[in-house]
Coordinates of C-alpha atoms and ligand atoms in Angstrom, one line a residue:
M27 CA -41.6 42.1 -7.1
A28 CA -39.4 40.3 -9.9
N29 CA -38.5 36.5 -8.7
I30 CA -36.0 36.0 -11.0
R31 CA -32.1 36.6 -10.2
L32 CA -29.0 35.6 -12.0
L33 CA -26.7 33.8 -9.2
S34 CA -23.9 34.6 -8.3
E35 CA -20.9 33.3 -9.6
E36 CA -20.0 31.1 -6.5
T37 CA -23.4 29.7 -6.3
I38 CA -23.1 28.5 -10.1
D39 CA -19.5 27.0 -9.5
K40 CA -20.3 25.4 -6.3
I41 CA -23.0 24.1 -9.1
A42 CA -21.4 23.3 -12.0
A43 CA -18.3 21.6 -9.4
G44 CA -21.6 19.5 -8.2
E45 CA -20.9 17.6 -12.1
V46 CA -17.8 16.8 -12.8
I47 CA -16.6 16.4 -8.9
E48 CA -19.1 13.8 -6.8
R49 CA -16.2 12.0 -4.4
P50 CA -12.8 11.8 -4.0
A51 CA -12.4 9.7 -7.1
S52 CA -14.0 11.6 -9.7
I53 CA -11.0 14.8 -7.9
V54 CA -8.0 12.0 -8.6
K55 CA -9.1 11.1 -11.9
E56 CA -9.4 14.8 -12.7
L57 CA -5.7 15.3 -11.8
L58 CA -4.4 12.7 -13.0
E59 CA -5.6 13.0 -16.4
N60 CA -4.2 16.8 -15.8
A61 CA -1.0 15.0 -15.1
I62 CA -1.1 12.4 -18.2
D63 CA -1.9 15.8 -20.2
A64 CA 1.2 17.3 -18.8
G65 CA 3.4 14.7 -20.4
A66 CA 4.6 13.2 -16.2
D67 CA 5.9 9.7 -16.9
A68 CA 5.8 9.3 -13.0
V69 CA 2.5 10.0 -10.5
T70 CA 1.8 9.7 -7.3
V71 CA -1.6 9.4 -6.2
E72 CA -1.4 9.7 -2.2
I73 CA -5.5 10.3 0.3
K74 CA -6.1 9.9 3.7
E75 CA -9.4 9.3 4.7
G76 CA -10.5 8.0 1.7
G77 CA -9.4 11.3 -0.3
I78 CA -12.0 13.2 2.1
S79 CA -9.3 15.0 4.2
F80 CA -6.6 14.5 2.3
I81 CA -5.8 14.0 -1.2
R82 CA -1.8 14.8 -3.3
V83 CA -1.6 14.0 -6.6
T84 CA 1.8 15.1 -7.3
D85 CA 3.4 14.7 -11.3
N86 CA 6.6 15.4 -13.3
G87 CA 5.1 16.9 -16.8
C88 CA 5.4 20.3 -18.1
G89 CA 4.1 22.1 -15.2
I90 CA 1.9 25.4 -15.5
D91 CA 3.5 28.6 -16.4
P92 CA 2.9 31.6 -13.6
E93 CA 1.1 33.6 -15.8
D94 CA -1.6 31.0 -16.5
I95 CA -1.7 29.5 -13.2
R96 CA -4.8 31.9 -12.4
T97 CA -6.7 31.5 -15.2
A98 CA -6.7 27.7 -14.8
F99 CA -8.7 27.8 -12.0
L100 CA -11.4 29.7 -13.9
R101 CA -14.1 27.6 -15.3
H102 CA -14.1 26.9 -18.9
A103 CA -10.6 27.7 -19.3
T104 CA -7.8 25.0 -21.0
S105 CA -4.5 24.9 -22.8
K106 CA -6.2 21.7 -24.6
I107 CA -8.9 23.1 -27.5
T108 CA -9.4 26.4 -28.9
T109 CA -12.8 25.9 -30.9
A110 CA -15.2 23.1 -31.4
D111 CA -13.9 21.7 -34.6
D112 CA -10.9 20.8 -32.2
L113 CA -13.4 18.3 -30.5
D114 CA -13.3 15.9 -33.4
T115 CA -10.0 15.3 -33.2
V116 CA -9.3 16.2 -29.7
E117 CA -6.0 13.4 -28.5
S118 CA -5.7 14.3 -24.5
L119 CA -7.7 13.6 -21.9
G120 CA -9.2 16.9 -20.9
F121 CA -10.4 19.5 -22.2
R122 CA -13.5 21.1 -20.6
G123 CA -11.8 23.1 -18.1
E124 CA -13.9 22.2 -15.7
A125 CA -11.8 20.2 -12.9
L126 CA -9.9 22.7 -11.5
S127 CA -12.4 25.3 -11.5
S128 CA -14.7 22.5 -9.8
I129 CA -12.3 21.2 -7.3
A130 CA -11.7 24.6 -6.2
A131 CA -15.1 25.9 -5.5
V132 CA -16.1 22.5 -3.1
S133 CA -12.0 22.4 -0.9
N134 CA -9.0 24.1 0.0
V135 CA -6.4 23.4 -2.7
E136 CA -2.9 24.2 -2.7
L137 CA -1.0 23.8 -6.3
L138 CA 2.1 24.0 -6.7
T139 CA 3.8 24.2 -10.1
K140 CA 7.3 24.7 -11.5
T141 CA 8.1 24.7 -15.3
K142 CA 11.1 23.5 -16.7
D143 CA 12.3 27.2 -18.1
S144 CA 10.9 29.1 -14.9
L145 CA 14.2 29.2 -11.9
L146 CA 11.4 29.0 -9.7
G147 CA 7.9 27.2 -9.2
I148 CA 5.3 28.7 -7.5
R149 CA 2.8 27.5 -4.3
Y150 CA -0.4 29.0 -5.1
M151 CA -3.7 28.4 -2.3
I152 CA -7.2 29.0 -3.4
E153 CA -10.3 27.9 -0.9
G154 CA -13.7 27.3 -2.0
A155 CA -12.9 29.3 -5.1
K156 CA -10.8 32.1 -3.3
E157 CA -6.7 32.5 -3.8
V158 CA -5.7 32.7 -0.3
D159 CA -1.6 32.8 -1.8
F160 CA 0.4 32.9 -4.4
E161 CA 4.7 33.0 -3.5
E162 CA 7.7 31.7 -5.0
I163 CA 9.3 29.2 -3.9
G164 CA 11.2 26.4 -5.3
I165 CA 10.3 23.2 -6.2
P166 CA 11.4 19.9 -8.5
N167 CA 10.0 20.6 -12.7
G168 CA 6.2 19.2 -12.4
T169 CA 3.4 19.6 -10.9
S170 CA 1.2 18.5 -7.0
I171 CA -1.7 19.5 -6.3
I172 CA -3.3 19.1 -2.7
V173 CA -6.7 18.9 -1.9
R174 CA -7.6 19.8 1.0
N175 CA -11.2 19.4 3.3
L176 CA -13.5 18.6 0.2
F177 CA -17.2 19.7 0.3
F178 CA -16.1 21.6 3.9
N179 CA -18.3 25.0 2.3
T180 CA -21.1 22.1 0.8
P181 CA -22.5 20.0 4.2
V182 CA -25.0 18.0 1.9
R183 CA -23.4 16.6 -0.5
R184 CA -20.3 16.1 2.0
K185 CA -23.5 13.7 3.6
F186 CA -23.4 11.8 0.9
L187 CA -19.9 10.6 0.5
K188 CA -19.7 6.7 1.9
S189 CA -17.0 5.8 4.5
A190 CA -13.5 6.3 4.3
I191 CA -12.6 2.5 3.1
T192 CA -15.6 3.0 0.9
E193 CA -14.0 6.4 -0.6
A194 CA -10.9 4.9 -0.8
G195 CA -11.7 1.5 -3.0
Y196 CA -13.4 4.3 -5.3
V197 CA -10.2 5.6 -5.6
A198 CA -7.9 3.3 -6.4
E199 CA -10.1 1.7 -8.8
V200 CA -10.0 5.1 -10.3
C201 CA -5.6 4.5 -9.8
E202 CA -5.7 1.1 -11.5
H203 CA -7.4 2.5 -14.3
I204 CA -5.9 5.2 -15.6
A205 CA -2.7 3.0 -14.3
L206 CA -3.7 0.3 -16.9
S207 CA -4.2 2.8 -19.3
R208 CA -0.9 3.9 -19.9
P209 CA 1.5 0.9 -18.8
D210 CA 4.9 3.6 -20.1
I211 CA 3.6 5.6 -16.8
S212 CA 4.9 4.5 -13.3
V213 CA 1.7 5.4 -11.1
K214 CA 2.2 5.1 -7.7
F215 CA -0.9 4.8 -5.3
V216 CA -0.5 5.5 -1.0
N217 CA -3.5 4.9 1.0
S218 CA -3.4 6.6 4.4
G219 CA 0.7 6.2 4.5
S220 CA 1.0 2.7 2.9
V221 CA 2.1 2.1 -0.5
K222 CA -1.2 0.0 -2.6
F223 CA 0.5 -0.3 -6.0
H224 CA 3.3 0.8 -7.8
T225 CA 3.6 0.0 -11.3
S226 CA 6.8 0.7 -13.1
G227 CA 6.1 2.4 -16.5
S228 CA 8.6 -0.5 -18.3
G229 CA 4.8 -0.3 -20.7
D230 CA 4.3 -4.1 -20.6
L231 CA 0.7 -4.6 -20.2
K232 CA 0.9 -7.7 -18.3
E233 CA 3.5 -6.8 -15.7
L234 CA 1.0 -4.7 -14.0
I235 CA -1.5 -6.5 -14.3
Y236 CA 0.3 -8.8 -12.2
R237 CA 1.3 -5.4 -10.1
I238 CA -2.5 -4.4 -9.5
Y239 CA -3.9 -7.3 -9.3
G240 CA -1.4 -10.2 -8.3
R241 CA 0.0 -13.1 -9.1
D242 CA -3.1 -15.1 -9.5
V243 CA -5.2 -13.0 -11.9
S244 CA -1.7 -12.1 -14.0
R245 CA -1.4 -16.2 -14.2
E246 CA -4.9 -16.6 -15.9
I247 CA -4.5 -14.4 -18.5
L248 CA -4.1 -14.4 -22.9
P249 CA -2.7 -11.8 -24.9
I250 CA -5.2 -10.5 -27.8
N251 CA -3.9 -8.2 -30.3
E252 CA -6.8 -8.1 -33.5
K253 CA -6.9 -5.3 -35.8
R254 CA -9.4 -4.9 -38.5
D255 CA -9.3 -1.3 -40.7
E256 CA -10.1 1.1 -38.3
I257 CA -10.2 -0.5 -35.3
S258 CA -7.8 -2.6 -33.6
L259 CA -7.9 -4.5 -29.9
N260 CA -5.0 -5.7 -27.8
G261 CA -4.8 -6.4 -24.2
Y262 CA -5.5 -9.7 -22.0
L263 CA -8.3 -12.0 -21.9
G264 CA -9.3 -13.6 -17.9
K265 CA -9.1 -17.0 -18.8
P266 CA -12.7 -18.3 -17.6
V267 CA -11.5 -19.2 -14.4
L268 CA -10.7 -15.8 -13.3
N269 CA -14.8 -15.0 -13.8
R270 CA -16.3 -13.1 -11.3
S271 CA -19.7 -11.9 -10.1
N272 CA -20.3 -8.2 -11.6
R273 CA -19.0 -6.3 -13.9
N274 CA -16.2 -4.4 -12.4
F275 CA -13.2 -6.1 -13.8
E276 CA -14.8 -5.7 -17.6
I277 CA -11.9 -2.9 -18.5
Y278 CA -11.0 -1.3 -21.6
F279 CA -9.9 1.7 -22.6
V280 CA -11.0 3.3 -25.9
N281 CA -8.3 5.0 -27.6
G282 CA -6.5 5.4 -24.3
R283 CA -9.4 6.3 -22.1
F284 CA -11.1 4.2 -19.9
V285 CA -15.1 4.3 -20.9
K286 CA -18.1 2.8 -19.9
S287 CA -20.1 1.1 -23.0
K288 CA -22.9 -1.2 -22.8
V289 CA -21.6 -2.1 -26.6
I290 CA -18.3 -3.6 -25.8
Q291 CA -19.6 -4.6 -22.4
N292 CA -22.2 -7.3 -24.5
A293 CA -19.7 -7.7 -27.3
C294 CA -17.1 -8.9 -25.0
E295 CA -19.6 -11.0 -22.9
E296 CA -21.0 -12.3 -26.4
G297 CA -17.4 -13.3 -27.0
Y298 CA -17.3 -15.6 -23.4
R299 CA -20.4 -16.7 -24.1
Q300 CA -19.9 -20.4 -23.9
Y301 CA -17.3 -20.2 -21.4
L302 CA -18.9 -18.4 -18.2
M303 CA -22.1 -19.5 -16.2
Q304 CA -24.7 -16.8 -15.8
H305 CA -23.9 -14.3 -13.6
K306 CA -20.4 -14.3 -14.0
F307 CA -18.1 -12.0 -15.8
P308 CA -15.0 -11.8 -17.0
F309 CA -11.8 -11.1 -16.4
L310 CA -10.5 -8.6 -19.5
V311 CA -8.1 -5.5 -20.1
L312 CA -8.7 -4.4 -23.3
N313 CA -6.8 -1.7 -25.4
I314 CA -9.4 -0.4 -28.3
N315 CA -7.9 1.8 -30.8
I316 CA -10.2 3.9 -33.1
D317 CA -10.3 6.1 -35.4
P318 CA -11.5 9.4 -33.5
L319 CA -14.1 10.0 -36.6
Y320 CA -15.6 6.8 -35.8
V321 CA -16.1 7.4 -31.4
D322 CA -17.7 11.1 -30.0
V323 CA -16.0 10.6 -26.2
N324 CA -18.2 14.5 -25.9
V325 CA -21.3 12.9 -23.9
H326 CA -21.1 12.9 -20.4
P327 CA -19.1 15.6 -18.5
T328 CA -17.1 13.3 -16.6
K329 CA -16.5 11.5 -20.2
M330 CA -16.9 7.8 -19.5
E331 CA -19.0 6.8 -21.9
V332 CA -18.1 6.9 -25.2
R333 CA -20.9 7.0 -28.7
F334 CA -19.8 5.3 -31.7
S335 CA -20.6 6.2 -35.4
N336 CA -21.3 2.4 -36.0
N337 CA -21.9 0.2 -33.6
E338 CA -22.3 -3.1 -35.3
L339 CA -18.8 -3.1 -37.0
I340 CA -17.5 -2.5 -33.2
S341 CA -19.2 -5.0 -31.6
D342 CA -19.2 -7.9 -34.3
F343 CA -15.3 -7.5 -33.9
I344 CA -15.0 -7.2 -30.1
S345 CA -17.1 -10.6 -29.6
S346 CA -15.6 -12.1 -32.9
A347 CA -11.9 -11.4 -31.4
V348 CA -12.9 -12.5 -27.8
A349 CA -14.2 -15.8 -28.8
A350 CA -11.6 -16.7 -31.5
T351 CA -8.3 -16.0 -28.8
L352 CA -10.2 -17.9 -26.0
K353 CA -11.3 -20.7 -28.9
V354 CA -7.4 -21.0 -30.3
R355 CA -5.9 -20.8 -26.3
E356 CA -8.1 -24.1 -25.8
M357 CA -7.0 -26.1 -27.7
I358 CA -3.3 -26.1 -27.0
P359 CA -3.0 -29.1 -25.3
E360 CA -0.8 -27.5 -22.7
A361 CA -3.5 -26.6 -20.7
I362 CA -4.8 -29.8 -20.4
L363 CA -1.8 -32.4 -20.0
S364 CA -2.0 -34.0 -16.8
E365 CA 1.7 -34.4 -15.1
V366 CA 2.1 -37.7 -16.5
Q367 CA 1.2 -36.7 -19.9
K368 CA 3.9 -33.7 -19.7
E369 CA 7.3 -35.8 -18.4
A370 CA 6.4 -38.1 -21.2
A371 CA 5.6 -35.0 -23.1
I372 CA 8.7 -34.0 -22.2
D373 CA 10.9 -37.2 -23.2
V374 CA 9.3 -37.0 -26.2
I375 CA 10.2 -34.2 -27.3
S376 CA 13.7 -34.0 -25.8
G377 CA 15.6 -37.0 -25.7
E378 CA 17.6 -37.9 -23.5
S379 CA 19.1 -34.1 -22.9
G380 CA 16.2 -33.0 -21.1
I381 CA 16.1 -29.4 -23.0
N382 CA 13.0 -27.9 -24.8
H383 CA 11.3 -27.5 -21.8
E384 CA 10.1 -24.6 -22.8
I385 CA 7.3 -26.1 -24.7
I386 CA 5.0 -27.2 -22.2
T387 CA 5.6 -24.8 -20.1
K388 CA 4.3 -22.3 -21.1
D389 CA 3.4 -20.1 -18.4
S390 CA 7.2 -19.8 -17.7
D391 CA 7.0 -16.0 -17.9
D392 CA 4.4 -15.6 -15.8
Y393 CA 6.2 -13.6 -12.6
S394 CA 6.3 -16.2 -9.8
R395 CA 10.0 -17.4 -10.2
D396 CA 10.6 -15.8 -6.9
E397 CA 8.2 -17.9 -5.2
S398 CA 10.4 -20.9 -4.0
P399 CA 8.7 -23.3 -1.9
I400 CA 10.6 -22.3 1.1
N401 CA 11.0 -19.3 1.9
T402 CA 15.0 -19.5 3.4
E403 CA 15.6 -15.5 4.3
D404 CA 11.9 -14.8 6.5
V405 CA 12.2 -18.7 8.1
F406 CA 16.3 -19.0 8.8
S407 CA 17.1 -15.2 9.8
A408 CA 18.7 -14.9 13.2
P409 CA 17.1 -16.2 15.8
E410 CA 14.5 -13.5 17.9
P411 CA 13.1 -13.8 21.5
F412 CA 9.6 -14.6 22.0
E413 CA 8.5 -12.9 25.4
T414 CA 5.5 -15.3 26.8
N415 CA 5.1 -18.6 27.6
R416 CA 2.1 -19.5 25.6
V417 CA 0.6 -23.3 25.8
L418 CA -2.3 -23.7 24.0
E419 CA -2.4 -26.7 22.8
S420 CA -3.2 -30.3 24.3
R421 CA 0.2 -32.1 25.6
E422 CA -0.8 -35.5 25.8
N423 CA 1.1 -37.4 23.6
V424 CA 4.2 -35.2 24.0
S425 CA 5.7 -38.0 26.3
Q426 CA 4.7 -40.5 24.9
G427 CA 7.2 -44.2 24.4
I428 CA 10.4 -44.6 25.3
F429 CA 12.3 -41.3 24.8
V430 CA 10.3 -39.1 27.5
Q431 CA 11.2 -35.8 26.1
Q432 CA 11.1 -34.2 29.7
D433 CA 14.7 -34.8 29.8
L434 CA 15.6 -31.6 27.4
F435 CA 13.6 -29.0 29.9
E436 CA 15.8 -29.9 33.0
D437 CA 18.8 -30.3 30.5
K438 CA 18.0 -26.9 28.8
L439 CA 19.8 -28.3 26.2
L440 CA 18.2 -25.3 23.6
S441 CA 20.0 -22.2 24.8
Y442 CA 22.8 -20.2 23.0
D443 CA 25.1 -22.0 25.4
A444 CA 24.3 -25.2 24.2
M445 CA 25.0 -24.4 20.5
Q446 CA 28.6 -25.2 20.9
D447 CA 27.9 -28.5 21.8
Y448 CA 26.5 -29.8 19.9
R449 CA 26.8 -31.7 16.2
I450 CA 24.5 -32.1 13.1
I451 CA 24.5 -35.6 12.1
G452 CA 22.6 -35.5 9.3
Q453 CA 19.2 -35.9 7.7
V454 CA 17.2 -39.1 8.0
F455 CA 14.6 -39.9 5.4
D456 CA 14.3 -36.7 3.9
T457 CA 12.3 -35.4 7.0
Y458 CA 14.4 -35.9 9.9
W459 CA 17.6 -34.3 11.9
I460 CA 19.8 -36.3 14.2
I461 CA 22.3 -34.2 16.5
E462 CA 24.7 -35.3 19.1
Y463 CA 24.3 -33.4 22.3
K464 CA 26.5 -34.6 25.3
D465 CA 25.2 -37.5 26.3
K466 CA 22.0 -37.2 24.1
L467 CA 21.5 -38.4 20.5
L468 CA 18.4 -35.7 19.6
F469 CA 16.6 -36.9 16.7
M470 CA 14.1 -33.7 15.3
D471 CA 11.5 -33.2 12.4
Q472 CA 12.2 -30.0 10.3
H473 CA 8.3 -30.0 9.4
A474 CA 7.0 -29.6 12.8
A475 CA 10.0 -27.1 14.4
H476 CA 9.4 -25.8 11.2
E477 CA 5.8 -25.1 12.2
K478 CA 6.7 -24.5 16.0
V479 CA 8.3 -21.7 15.0
K480 CA 5.8 -20.3 12.5
Y481 CA 3.4 -20.5 15.0
E482 CA 5.3 -18.7 16.9
A483 CA 6.2 -16.0 15.0
L484 CA 2.3 -15.4 13.8
I485 CA 1.1 -16.0 17.3
K486 CA 3.7 -13.2 18.1
S487 CA 3.0 -11.1 15.4
Y488 CA -1.4 -11.7 15.7
E489 CA -0.3 -10.4 19.5
N490 CA 1.2 -6.6 18.4
R491 CA -1.7 -6.2 16.3
S492 CA 1.9 -6.2 13.9
V493 CA 0.2 -9.1 10.8
C494 CA 1.4 -8.3 7.4
S495 CA -1.4 -8.5 5.0
Q496 CA -1.6 -8.0 1.5
Q497 CA -4.7 -6.1 -1.1
I498 CA -6.1 -8.2 -3.0
N499 CA -7.3 -7.0 -6.2
P500 CA -10.0 -7.5 -7.1
P501 CA -11.5 -8.2 -3.5
V502 CA -13.5 -10.9 -2.8
V503 CA -17.2 -11.2 -1.6
I504 CA -17.7 -13.2 0.8
N505 CA -21.6 -14.3 1.2
L506 CA -22.9 -14.5 4.5
T507 CA -26.3 -15.0 6.4
P508 CA -27.2 -12.1 8.8
V509 CA -26.3 -14.3 12.1
E510 CA -22.6 -14.8 10.5
Y511 CA -22.8 -11.2 9.5
N512 CA -23.2 -10.0 12.8
L513 CA -20.8 -12.4 14.1
V514 CA -18.4 -11.2 11.8
N515 CA -18.7 -7.5 12.9
E516 CA -18.8 -8.4 15.9
N517 CA -14.9 -9.6 15.8
L518 CA -13.6 -7.3 13.7
T519 CA -10.4 -6.6 15.8
S520 CA -9.6 -10.0 15.9
F521 CA -10.2 -11.1 12.2
E522 CA -7.8 -7.3 11.4
S523 CA -4.9 -8.7 14.0
L524 CA -5.0 -11.8 11.8
G525 CA -4.4 -9.5 8.7
F526 CA -7.9 -9.5 7.1
E527 CA -9.7 -6.1 6.0
L528 CA -12.8 -6.3 5.8
E529 CA -15.9 -3.9 4.4
N530 CA -19.2 -4.2 4.2
F531 CA -20.6 -4.6 1.4
K532 CA -24.4 -5.3 0.7
G533 CA -26.1 -6.5 2.9
P534 CA -25.1 -8.9 5.0
D535 CA -22.3 -9.3 2.8
I536 CA -18.9 -8.4 3.3
L537 CA -15.7 -7.8 0.9
L538 CA -12.0 -8.6 2.1
R539 CA -10.1 -5.9 0.9
A540 CA -6.5 -7.8 1.9
I541 CA -5.9 -10.7 3.6
P542 CA -3.0 -12.2 6.2
L543 CA 0.6 -11.5 4.1
D544 CA 1.3 -15.1 4.7
L545 CA -1.6 -17.7 3.7
Y546 CA 0.4 -19.9 2.0
G547 CA -1.4 -21.7 -0.8
R548 CA -4.6 -21.5 1.6
S549 CA -7.3 -19.2 -0.3
A550 CA -8.1 -16.5 1.3
K551 CA -11.9 -16.7 1.3
D552 CA -11.5 -20.0 2.4
M553 CA -10.2 -19.7 5.5
F554 CA -12.0 -16.5 6.0
V555 CA -15.4 -18.7 6.7
E556 CA -13.4 -21.9 7.8
I557 CA -13.1 -19.3 10.8
V558 CA -16.5 -18.1 10.5
D559 CA -18.1 -21.8 10.6
E560 CA -15.8 -22.5 13.7
L561 CA -17.0 -19.2 15.5
A562 CA -20.4 -19.1 14.6
E563 CA -20.0 -23.5 15.8
T564 CA -18.3 -22.9 19.0
G565 CA -20.0 -19.3 20.3
L566 CA -17.7 -15.6 20.7
R567 CA -16.5 -17.2 24.0
K568 CA -13.9 -19.6 21.6
I569 CA -12.5 -16.0 19.6
S570 CA -9.2 -17.0 20.8
G571 CA -9.0 -20.1 20.2
V572 CA -10.3 -19.7 17.4
I573 CA -8.0 -17.8 15.9
C574 CA -4.9 -19.5 17.7
E575 CA -6.1 -23.1 15.4
K576 CA -6.6 -20.8 12.3
I577 CA -2.9 -19.8 13.3
A578 CA -1.8 -23.2 13.2
S579 CA -2.8 -24.2 10.7
M580 CA -1.2 -21.6 8.6
A581 CA 1.8 -22.2 10.1
C582 CA 1.7 -25.6 9.2
K583 CA 1.2 -24.8 5.7
A584 CA 4.1 -22.7 6.0
A585 CA 6.3 -25.3 7.1
V586 CA 8.6 -27.2 5.4
K587 CA 7.7 -30.6 5.0
G588 CA 8.7 -34.3 5.1
N589 CA 10.1 -35.3 2.4
T590 CA 12.0 -32.4 1.7
N591 CA 15.8 -32.1 1.4
M592 CA 17.4 -29.3 3.9
T593 CA 20.9 -27.9 4.2
E594 CA 22.9 -28.4 6.9
D595 CA 22.8 -24.5 7.5
E596 CA 18.9 -24.8 7.2
A597 CA 18.6 -27.2 10.1
R598 CA 21.5 -25.1 11.6
A599 CA 19.3 -21.7 11.5
L600 CA 16.1 -23.9 12.4
I601 CA 17.2 -25.0 16.1
A602 CA 18.5 -21.7 16.7
K603 CA 15.7 -20.4 15.9
L604 CA 13.8 -22.9 17.6
M605 CA 15.6 -23.0 21.0
T606 CA 14.5 -19.5 21.6
L607 CA 11.0 -20.7 21.9
D608 CA 9.7 -20.8 25.3
N609 CA 8.6 -24.2 24.7
P610 CA 10.0 -25.9 21.4
Y611 CA 8.8 -29.1 22.3
N612 CA 6.1 -29.4 20.2
C613 CA 4.6 -28.2 17.4
P614 CA 1.4 -26.4 17.5
H615 CA -0.8 -29.5 17.0
G616 CA 1.0 -31.9 19.6
R617 CA 3.2 -33.4 17.8
P618 CA 6.5 -33.7 19.4
T619 CA 9.7 -31.5 17.2
L620 CA 12.3 -33.0 18.9
F621 CA 13.0 -36.6 21.2
S622 CA 16.0 -37.4 22.9
M623 CA 17.9 -41.5 23.3
S624 CA 20.7 -41.0 26.1
K625 CA 23.6 -43.0 25.4
Q626 CA 22.6 -44.5 28.0
E627 CA 19.6 -46.3 26.2
I628 CA 22.1 -47.1 23.7
E629 CA 23.7 -48.7 25.2
K630 CA 20.8 -50.8 26.5
K631 CA 20.1 -51.9 23.2
F632 CA 23.2 -53.1 22.3
K633 CA 23.6 -54.7 26.2
R634 CA 26.2 -53.5 27.3
I635 CA 24.9 -52.4 30.7
V636 CA 22.6 -54.4 31.9
N637 CA 20.0 -51.1 33.7
Ligands
LIG709 P1 -8.5 20.6 -19.0 O1 -8.0 19.5 -18.9 O2 -10.0 20.4 -19.5 O3 -8.1 21.1 -20.1 P2 -8.3 21.4 -16.4 O4 -9.5 22.7 -15.3 O5 -8.5 20.2 -16.1 O6 -9.2 21.7 -17.2 O7 -7.4 22.2 -15.9 C1 -6.7 23.1 -16.6 C2 -5.6 24.0 -17.3 O8 -4.9 23.6 -16.1 C3 -5.1 22.5 -18.4 O9 -5.7 22.8 -19.2 C4 -3.6 22.8 -18.0 O10 -3.5 23.7 -18.7 C5 -3.6 22.9 -16.9 N1 -3.3 22.3 -16.0 C6 -4.3 21.4 -15.0 N2 -3.2 20.2 -14.1 C7 -1.7 20.2 -15.1 C8 -0.9 19.9 -14.4 N3 -0.7 18.8 -13.4 N4 0.6 20.3 -15.3 C9 0.1 21.0 -16.1 N5 -1.1 21.6 -16.6 C10 -1.9 21.5 -16.2
LIG710 MG1 -8.2 18.6 -16.5

């Protein structure tokens, strides 16, 4: 009996799909590359459940002609090359004609596309490679591909997918790399309804790095720009302080394509050798442009690996360019001037006039100008009432001294009605505010008051679970002991309510993907580790206490400091906000925010009255 038979088309497709589509991130990569090849300058990627249940990639590119739609979903169907000769000079990201057919083989695909020449667009539905619908529809120019229910017909492969969070992380990485490879294209990435990043397409790579990896990273990067005959290099090198524990942030593109290459990797690390400790890796984003004749990108089905015809040349060039850039920057004194030296330098450079500050503030082109120490908008906006009375701190020290605060409770000073009746006299010692109210003089500590206001707002959003968090890129790996690891896992919800987004990493290590929006200069890692340490010490019963304490310390960092000038309007807004609190009279650490001195007290001091 014959045992050998031809496989069915469907089976062949599924097997082939396995080479191209490993996980949601592979689909996103293919669709993004198609969008770029289609000439789009704006692309949006949206995923749900890590892309397992839903991926949508929308572009404003050339669209697919109605006649070509069915063909586009056939294996080895491409508009990008005609013969093998074209492979040597191919400049598009795709050319194998495998992506759409592979995606359609293992999921349900909905394609919406319209070219600028057609009046109407087409909606095409294909499920597990079988056409279900093809109809005309009114849509804008461009293409939108929705992929649902990945691996619905290959359950074993579906099982190999990781958690939605992990898959979403892979997708994010793909989007980041593609966005970085094309500063001229606006890329938006939305995960489960929230925008993770949105690049402007302005063409400025530094701005792009800022938008993707955030302020702290974008502040610590150095431009690199080198050229030699058939190869050129440009991009940014992370200063050694940005060192990482893995190679995920050694990002390089060869002729616009994100690739992995041992040759490039070793060359970059060699360039950094004297600046990084062992097992530490650099942050870098490099565009390497090489004459296509020296590069073979046709190595791996997902095209991540490249081969060069002259490894040594490329490697020497890259490592010496990296080393030279780091070295030159290292010698510029601006980086090592102390505050005192800086001031002296300003004096020398600018004489009396105070100009020329640019010389010593090279970093002034970073994107941090919008960050003022006090965010008056946020803090001094209209007061919101708080419903619950929270008494979380010790109060022993509230009613010390002669000026007893309790009167304030009785008088109900801090009500809206009282607003009209008081007069702000002014600020003293850059820290305290003196307010006249009926027959009292009030003294307010601006730091304590502001801290209290911040604290209440933070507690409120913590309790309502409406804390804002920010994604951190790259995520921070935190090494934990197995005990700490369990502790963290048992308290995941509390951490989430605080604004941390955590993900299991290898072994007992965890990955910090998002952190509370308002950390105010605290390192997320430090804060997180402190909470864990305290949890470990105090045991589980006190989790809420530990968290409240952390919130208090966040509020403290956030609050306007003493010895800071504050305008009367700001003070007025602060008082208005303070008076809406149930307990406005002491800061989260128990120190008073306000005390009063009665007219009577003053008269006694002047011996106008005896009792
Ligand atoms: P490849 O990209 O290797 O050519 P694909 O399977 O990814 O193969 O796509 C097949 C063809 O479908 C492409 O060659 C292109 O002509 C067309 N196509 C795919 N996606 C888009 C898109 N977003 N906009 C315009 N055309 C597209
Ligand atoms: Mg393609």
